[in-house]
Amino acid sequence: MSWRKVVCSSGIVGALLLVMAMQLQPTGKSIMAEVDRQKGLFLLPPLPYRFDALEPSIDTKTVDIHYSRHHKAYVDNLNKAIQGTPYQKCTMLELFQQASTLPAAVRNNAGGHWNHAFYWSVLRPMQNNAGPSPKFQKLLEDTFGSVDMFKQQFKQAGLSTFGSGWAWLIKDQNGKLVVKGMPNQDNPLMDLAEVKGTPLLTCDVWEHAYYLKYLNRRDEYMDAFWNIVDWERVEELYRN
Ligand code: MN
């Protein structure tokens, strides 16, 4: 394999990519900030709450296994996949900007790691949860017709994703809200995404995200998902 196409922040092209990335998230704290690294290795970030914090929407055992095994495996496999390659010097965002040319193991595990870190970060216990603010409700109404119509469209994006994937709410490159289902571990930060932009919210619709409690009823899992969405976080991401 030739490494000539690999670009990251150590080179001029990488610097250009970084500028493009900064334009994607012009102000405020970067949504990539939560991907921790040490000596080039990606780290499994701490789960922001206890395993039982998302009950009853997502059961304790599912959160435990999903985080401790599935998410951890993506981190470990990503580190293995980039070890000794020029990709080690790339930031996560730089990997996503060239996702279409990455080896499958790098693309899938980079997406797998970041998507899970992002998923945990947009969820919170339902006990101290509230719905979207009046201002964001208005935005959802203006864009999708109503909050319920937004939720239906989001659910449909998850249900119509054949096999494994993710439902996304995205602030696209024109600043517009868009709902999109994406397969496998793809995300809206990748160059190959049909809708690119800033991810605001995601629902993991891989079976491992819900099967222990909901069996094959992905729709019930997606209905319960709304009880644990951290709208403050979603709106913060929208503003940044
Ligand atoms: Mn998952």
mmCIF file of C-alpha atoms and ligand atoms in Angstrom:
data_model
loop_
_atom_site.group_PDB
_atom_site.id
_atom_site.type_symbol
_atom_site.label_atom_id
_atom_site.label_comp_id
_atom_site.label_asym_id
_atom_site.label_seq_id
_atom_site.Cartn_x
_atom_site.Cartn_y
_atom_site.Cartn_z
ATOM 1 C CA MET A 1 0.000 0.000 0.000
ATOM 2 C CA SER A 2 1.150 3.509 -0.763
ATOM 3 C CA TRP A 3 1.016 6.119 1.970
ATOM 4 C CA ARG A 4 1.389 9.062 -0.383
ATOM 5 C CA LYS A 5 -2.244 10.015 -0.113
ATOM 6 C CA VAL A 6 -2.195 10.221 3.665
ATOM 7 C CA VAL A 7 -2.643 13.768 4.849
ATOM 8 C CA CYS A 8 -2.698 15.075 8.347
ATOM 9 C CA SER A 9 -1.733 18.123 10.368
ATOM 10 C CA SER A 10 1.989 17.409 10.085
ATOM 11 C CA GLY A 11 1.874 18.561 6.441
ATOM 12 C CA ILE A 12 0.698 21.606 4.512
ATOM 13 C CA VAL A 13 -2.299 19.793 3.107
ATOM 14 C CA GLY A 14 -3.107 18.714 6.634
ATOM 15 C CA ALA A 15 -2.991 22.320 7.769
ATOM 16 C CA LEU A 16 -5.451 23.206 4.998
ATOM 17 C CA LEU A 17 -7.740 20.400 6.113
ATOM 18 C CA LEU A 18 -7.531 21.727 9.644
ATOM 19 C CA VAL A 19 -8.630 25.171 8.440
ATOM 20 C CA MET A 20 -11.561 23.543 6.639
ATOM 21 C CA ALA A 21 -12.389 21.654 9.814
ATOM 22 C CA MET A 22 -12.300 24.841 11.822
ATOM 23 C CA GLN A 23 -14.739 26.400 9.386
ATOM 24 C CA LEU A 24 -17.060 23.503 10.072
ATOM 25 C CA GLN A 25 -16.982 24.410 13.759
ATOM 26 C CA PRO A 26 -16.141 28.094 13.676
ATOM 27 C CA THR A 27 -16.437 29.032 17.334
ATOM 28 C CA GLY A 28 -16.780 27.649 20.796
ATOM 29 C CA LYS A 29 -15.523 24.351 22.036
ATOM 30 C CA SER A 30 -14.743 21.818 19.399
ATOM 31 C CA ILE A 31 -17.000 18.815 19.270
ATOM 32 C CA MET A 32 -13.821 16.782 18.784
ATOM 33 C CA ALA A 33 -12.466 17.876 22.150
ATOM 34 C CA GLU A 34 -13.904 14.841 23.841
ATOM 35 C CA VAL A 35 -11.735 12.375 21.925
ATOM 36 C CA ASP A 36 -8.876 11.913 24.341
ATOM 37 C CA ARG A 37 -5.396 10.907 23.220
ATOM 38 C CA GLN A 38 -2.199 9.962 24.941
ATOM 39 C CA LYS A 39 1.092 9.499 23.089
ATOM 40 C CA GLY A 40 -0.786 9.125 19.817
ATOM 41 C CA LEU A 41 -3.081 6.418 21.150
ATOM 42 C CA PHE A 42 -6.811 6.962 21.328
ATOM 43 C CA LEU A 43 -8.314 6.473 24.790
ATOM 44 C CA LEU A 44 -11.702 5.231 25.872
ATOM 45 C CA PRO A 45 -13.250 8.372 27.392
ATOM 46 C CA PRO A 46 -14.964 8.005 30.765
ATOM 47 C CA LEU A 47 -18.691 7.368 30.539
ATOM 48 C CA PRO A 48 -20.316 10.629 31.758
ATOM 49 C CA TYR A 49 -22.706 8.747 34.084
ATOM 50 C CA ARG A 50 -23.233 5.382 35.765
ATOM 51 C CA PHE A 51 -24.237 2.271 33.821
ATOM 52 C CA ASP A 52 -27.731 2.451 35.349
ATOM 53 C CA ALA A 53 -28.196 6.171 34.626
ATOM 54 C CA LEU A 54 -30.220 5.682 31.444
ATOM 55 C CA GLU A 55 -32.782 3.306 32.977
ATOM 56 C CA PRO A 56 -35.454 2.519 32.050
ATOM 57 C CA SER A 57 -34.919 3.729 28.470
ATOM 58 C CA ILE A 58 -31.657 1.811 28.146
ATOM 59 C CA ASP A 59 -31.010 -0.918 30.707
ATOM 60 C CA THR A 60 -27.913 -1.127 32.897
ATOM 61 C CA LYS A 61 -26.490 -4.271 31.310
ATOM 62 C CA THR A 62 -26.790 -2.862 27.800
ATOM 63 C CA VAL A 63 -24.975 0.364 28.741
ATOM 64 C CA ASP A 64 -22.269 -1.657 30.512
ATOM 65 C CA ILE A 65 -21.641 -4.045 27.626
ATOM 66 C CA HIS A 66 -22.078 -1.355 24.976
ATOM 67 C CA TYR A 67 -19.489 0.898 26.643
ATOM 68 C CA SER A 68 -17.085 -1.592 28.280
ATOM 69 C CA ARG A 69 -16.926 -4.035 25.387
ATOM 70 C CA HIS A 70 -18.234 -2.573 22.132
ATOM 71 C CA HIS A 71 -16.964 0.984 22.464
ATOM 72 C CA LYS A 72 -13.687 -0.205 23.996
ATOM 73 C CA ALA A 73 -13.182 -2.634 21.098
ATOM 74 C CA TYR A 74 -13.470 0.209 18.573
ATOM 75 C CA VAL A 75 -10.812 2.184 20.479
ATOM 76 C CA ASP A 76 -8.474 -0.822 20.743
ATOM 77 C CA ASN A 77 -8.973 -1.825 17.117
ATOM 78 C CA LEU A 78 -8.459 1.750 15.913
ATOM 79 C CA ASN A 79 -5.154 1.921 17.773
ATOM 80 C CA LYS A 80 -4.123 -1.399 16.226
ATOM 81 C CA ALA A 81 -5.177 -0.279 12.746
ATOM 82 C CA ILE A 82 -3.146 2.949 12.810
ATOM 83 C CA GLN A 83 -0.125 1.596 14.664
ATOM 84 C CA GLY A 84 3.040 2.150 12.637
ATOM 85 C CA THR A 85 1.181 3.989 9.862
ATOM 86 C CA PRO A 86 1.107 7.703 8.973
ATOM 87 C CA TYR A 87 -2.516 7.754 10.180
ATOM 88 C CA GLN A 88 -1.177 7.847 13.731
ATOM 89 C CA LYS A 89 -0.302 11.509 13.197
ATOM 90 C CA CYS A 90 -3.813 12.390 12.026
ATOM 91 C CA THR A 91 -6.437 13.872 14.281
ATOM 92 C CA MET A 92 -9.827 12.185 14.290
ATOM 93 C CA LEU A 93 -11.254 14.946 12.135
ATOM 94 C CA GLU A 94 -8.406 14.577 9.661
ATOM 95 C CA LEU A 95 -9.185 10.867 9.388
ATOM 96 C CA PHE A 96 -12.845 11.685 8.701
ATOM 97 C CA GLN A 97 -11.904 14.264 6.048
ATOM 98 C CA GLN A 98 -10.238 11.432 4.075
ATOM 99 C CA ALA A 99 -12.598 8.631 5.112
ATOM 100 C CA SER A 100 -13.254 7.642 1.491
ATOM 101 C CA THR A 101 -9.605 6.654 1.001
ATOM 102 C CA LEU A 102 -8.954 5.063 4.409
ATOM 103 C CA PRO A 103 -8.410 1.313 4.845
ATOM 104 C CA ALA A 104 -11.715 -0.189 6.050
ATOM 105 C CA ALA A 105 -10.315 -1.014 9.501
ATOM 106 C CA VAL A 106 -9.284 2.603 10.083
ATOM 107 C CA ARG A 107 -12.518 4.078 8.752
ATOM 108 C CA ASN A 108 -14.817 1.707 10.646
ATOM 109 C CA ASN A 109 -12.984 1.857 13.961
ATOM 110 C CA ALA A 110 -12.395 5.617 13.847
ATOM 111 C CA GLY A 111 -16.098 6.104 13.148
ATOM 112 C CA GLY A 112 -16.981 3.484 15.737
ATOM 113 C CA HIS A 113 -14.939 5.206 18.434
ATOM 114 C CA TRP A 114 -16.084 8.750 17.718
ATOM 115 C CA ASN A 115 -19.755 7.896 17.129
ATOM 116 C CA HIS A 116 -19.977 6.140 20.497
ATOM 117 C CA ALA A 117 -18.215 8.965 22.364
ATOM 118 C CA PHE A 118 -20.666 11.363 20.746
ATOM 119 C CA TYR A 119 -23.696 9.151 21.497
ATOM 120 C CA TRP A 120 -22.857 8.993 25.218
ATOM 121 C CA SER A 121 -22.359 12.753 25.267
ATOM 122 C CA VAL A 122 -25.826 13.601 23.941
ATOM 123 C CA LEU A 123 -27.648 11.391 26.455
ATOM 124 C CA ARG A 124 -28.439 12.089 30.112
ATOM 125 C CA PRO A 125 -30.540 10.538 32.894
ATOM 126 C CA MET A 126 -34.241 11.236 32.393
ATOM 127 C CA GLN A 127 -34.653 12.311 36.054
ATOM 128 C CA ASN A 128 -33.073 15.695 35.410
ATOM 129 C CA ASN A 129 -34.074 16.052 31.831
ATOM 130 C CA ALA A 130 -36.185 18.527 29.913
ATOM 131 C CA GLY A 131 -37.314 18.748 26.309
ATOM 132 C CA PRO A 132 -35.977 21.239 23.776
ATOM 133 C CA SER A 133 -36.087 24.940 24.713
ATOM 134 C CA PRO A 134 -38.940 27.033 23.217
ATOM 135 C CA LYS A 135 -36.446 28.572 20.780
ATOM 136 C CA PHE A 136 -35.221 25.182 19.549
ATOM 137 C CA GLN A 137 -38.780 23.840 19.425
ATOM 138 C CA LYS A 138 -39.602 26.694 17.067
ATOM 139 C CA LEU A 139 -36.604 25.785 14.911
ATOM 140 C CA LEU A 140 -37.744 22.142 14.780
ATOM 141 C CA GLU A 141 -41.275 23.279 13.879
ATOM 142 C CA ASP A 142 -40.042 25.615 11.146
ATOM 143 C CA THR A 143 -37.826 22.881 9.686
ATOM 144 C CA PHE A 144 -39.908 19.710 10.070
ATOM 145 C CA GLY A 145 -43.482 20.969 10.603
ATOM 146 C CA SER A 146 -43.646 20.068 14.304
ATOM 147 C CA VAL A 147 -41.533 18.500 17.038
ATOM 148 C CA ASP A 148 -43.452 15.251 16.559
ATOM 149 C CA MET A 149 -42.823 15.301 12.826
ATOM 150 C CA PHE A 150 -39.116 15.771 13.532
ATOM 151 C CA LYS A 151 -39.182 12.766 15.895
ATOM 152 C CA GLN A 152 -41.033 10.693 13.299
ATOM 153 C CA GLN A 153 -38.510 11.565 10.624
ATOM 154 C CA PHE A 154 -35.615 10.759 12.965
ATOM 155 C CA LYS A 155 -37.198 7.435 13.891
ATOM 156 C CA GLN A 156 -37.791 6.641 10.236
ATOM 157 C CA ALA A 157 -34.124 7.367 9.520
ATOM 158 C CA GLY A 158 -33.215 4.784 12.172
ATOM 159 C CA LEU A 159 -35.775 2.198 11.128
ATOM 160 C CA SER A 160 -34.983 2.444 7.422
ATOM 161 C CA THR A 161 -31.247 2.009 7.983
ATOM 162 C CA PHE A 162 -30.896 -1.593 6.839
ATOM 163 C CA GLY A 163 -28.712 -3.669 9.158
ATOM 164 C CA SER A 164 -26.461 -1.557 11.363
ATOM 165 C CA GLY A 165 -26.041 2.185 11.480
ATOM 166 C CA TRP A 166 -26.983 5.478 13.069
ATOM 167 C CA ALA A 167 -29.742 8.082 12.857
ATOM 168 C CA TRP A 168 -28.366 11.640 12.836
ATOM 169 C CA LEU A 169 -29.607 15.171 13.341
ATOM 170 C CA ILE A 170 -27.151 17.391 11.490
ATOM 171 C CA LYS A 171 -26.579 21.105 11.092
ATOM 172 C CA ASP A 172 -25.610 21.007 7.432
ATOM 173 C CA GLN A 173 -23.126 23.248 5.668
ATOM 174 C CA ASN A 174 -25.868 25.850 5.061
ATOM 175 C CA GLY A 175 -26.798 25.883 8.746
ATOM 176 C CA LYS A 176 -30.010 23.944 8.097
ATOM 177 C CA LEU A 177 -31.241 21.057 10.270
ATOM 178 C CA VAL A 178 -31.273 17.750 8.410
ATOM 179 C CA VAL A 179 -32.140 14.209 9.522
ATOM 180 C CA LYS A 180 -30.236 11.351 7.919
ATOM 181 C CA GLY A 181 -29.653 7.645 8.516
ATOM 182 C CA MET A 182 -26.124 6.429 7.820
ATOM 183 C CA PRO A 183 -24.838 2.845 7.569
ATOM 184 C CA ASN A 184 -22.170 1.063 9.617
ATOM 185 C CA GLN A 185 -19.959 3.588 11.451
ATOM 186 C CA ASP A 186 -20.239 6.460 8.990
ATOM 187 C CA ASN A 187 -21.013 9.956 10.248
ATOM 188 C CA PRO A 188 -21.653 13.487 8.925
ATOM 189 C CA LEU A 189 -18.035 14.541 9.491
ATOM 190 C CA MET A 190 -16.817 12.069 6.853
ATOM 191 C CA ASP A 191 -15.990 13.253 3.333
ATOM 192 C CA LEU A 192 -18.167 10.485 1.886
ATOM 193 C CA ALA A 193 -21.319 11.420 3.846
ATOM 194 C CA GLU A 194 -24.340 12.290 1.724
ATOM 195 C CA VAL A 195 -25.148 15.052 4.229
ATOM 196 C CA LYS A 196 -22.076 16.670 5.746
ATOM 197 C CA GLY A 197 -22.059 19.076 8.655
ATOM 198 C CA THR A 198 -22.030 19.307 12.427
ATOM 199 C CA PRO A 199 -23.599 16.342 14.236
ATOM 200 C CA LEU A 200 -26.134 17.515 16.840
ATOM 201 C CA LEU A 201 -27.733 14.247 17.935
ATOM 202 C CA THR A 202 -27.408 10.573 17.143
ATOM 203 C CA CYS A 203 -29.125 7.303 17.951
ATOM 204 C CA ASP A 204 -27.153 4.079 17.648
ATOM 205 C CA VAL A 205 -29.399 1.575 15.864
ATOM 206 C CA TRP A 206 -26.978 -1.339 15.873
ATOM 207 C CA GLU A 207 -28.714 -4.299 17.540
ATOM 208 C CA HIS A 208 -26.168 -4.292 20.396
ATOM 209 C CA ALA A 209 -27.581 -0.887 21.446
ATOM 210 C CA TYR A 210 -31.012 -2.289 22.323
ATOM 211 C CA TYR A 211 -31.352 -6.052 21.816
ATOM 212 C CA LEU A 212 -31.055 -7.233 25.479
ATOM 213 C CA LYS A 213 -34.130 -5.219 26.495
ATOM 214 C CA TYR A 214 -36.067 -4.626 23.284
ATOM 215 C CA LEU A 215 -35.100 -7.740 21.281
ATOM 216 C CA ASN A 216 -35.931 -6.899 17.654
ATOM 217 C CA ARG A 217 -38.150 -3.911 18.526
ATOM 218 C CA ARG A 218 -35.925 -1.109 17.329
ATOM 219 C CA ASP A 219 -38.939 1.222 17.149
ATOM 220 C CA GLU A 220 -39.623 0.887 20.911
ATOM 221 C CA TYR A 221 -35.999 1.642 21.701
ATOM 222 C CA MET A 222 -36.157 4.727 19.503
ATOM 223 C CA ASP A 223 -39.359 5.910 21.234
ATOM 224 C CA ALA A 224 -37.736 5.501 24.682
ATOM 225 C CA PHE A 225 -34.617 7.286 23.414
ATOM 226 C CA TRP A 226 -36.404 10.690 23.585
ATOM 227 C CA ASN A 227 -36.600 10.455 27.393
ATOM 228 C CA ILE A 228 -32.813 10.570 27.686
ATOM 229 C CA VAL A 229 -31.807 13.094 25.004
ATOM 230 C CA ASP A 230 -29.694 15.916 26.451
ATOM 231 C CA TRP A 231 -31.301 18.848 24.624
ATOM 232 C CA GLU A 232 -29.040 21.373 26.345
ATOM 233 C CA ARG A 233 -26.095 19.638 24.739
ATOM 234 C CA VAL A 234 -27.829 19.421 21.337
ATOM 235 C CA GLU A 235 -28.581 23.144 21.417
ATOM 236 C CA GLU A 236 -25.043 23.991 22.556
ATOM 237 C CA LEU A 237 -23.702 22.092 19.547
ATOM 238 C CA TYR A 238 -26.151 23.922 17.279
ATOM 239 C CA ARG A 239 -24.991 27.334 18.540
ATOM 240 C CA ASN A 240 -21.278 26.555 18.182
HETATM 241 MN MN MN B 1 -22.937 0.788 19.362
#
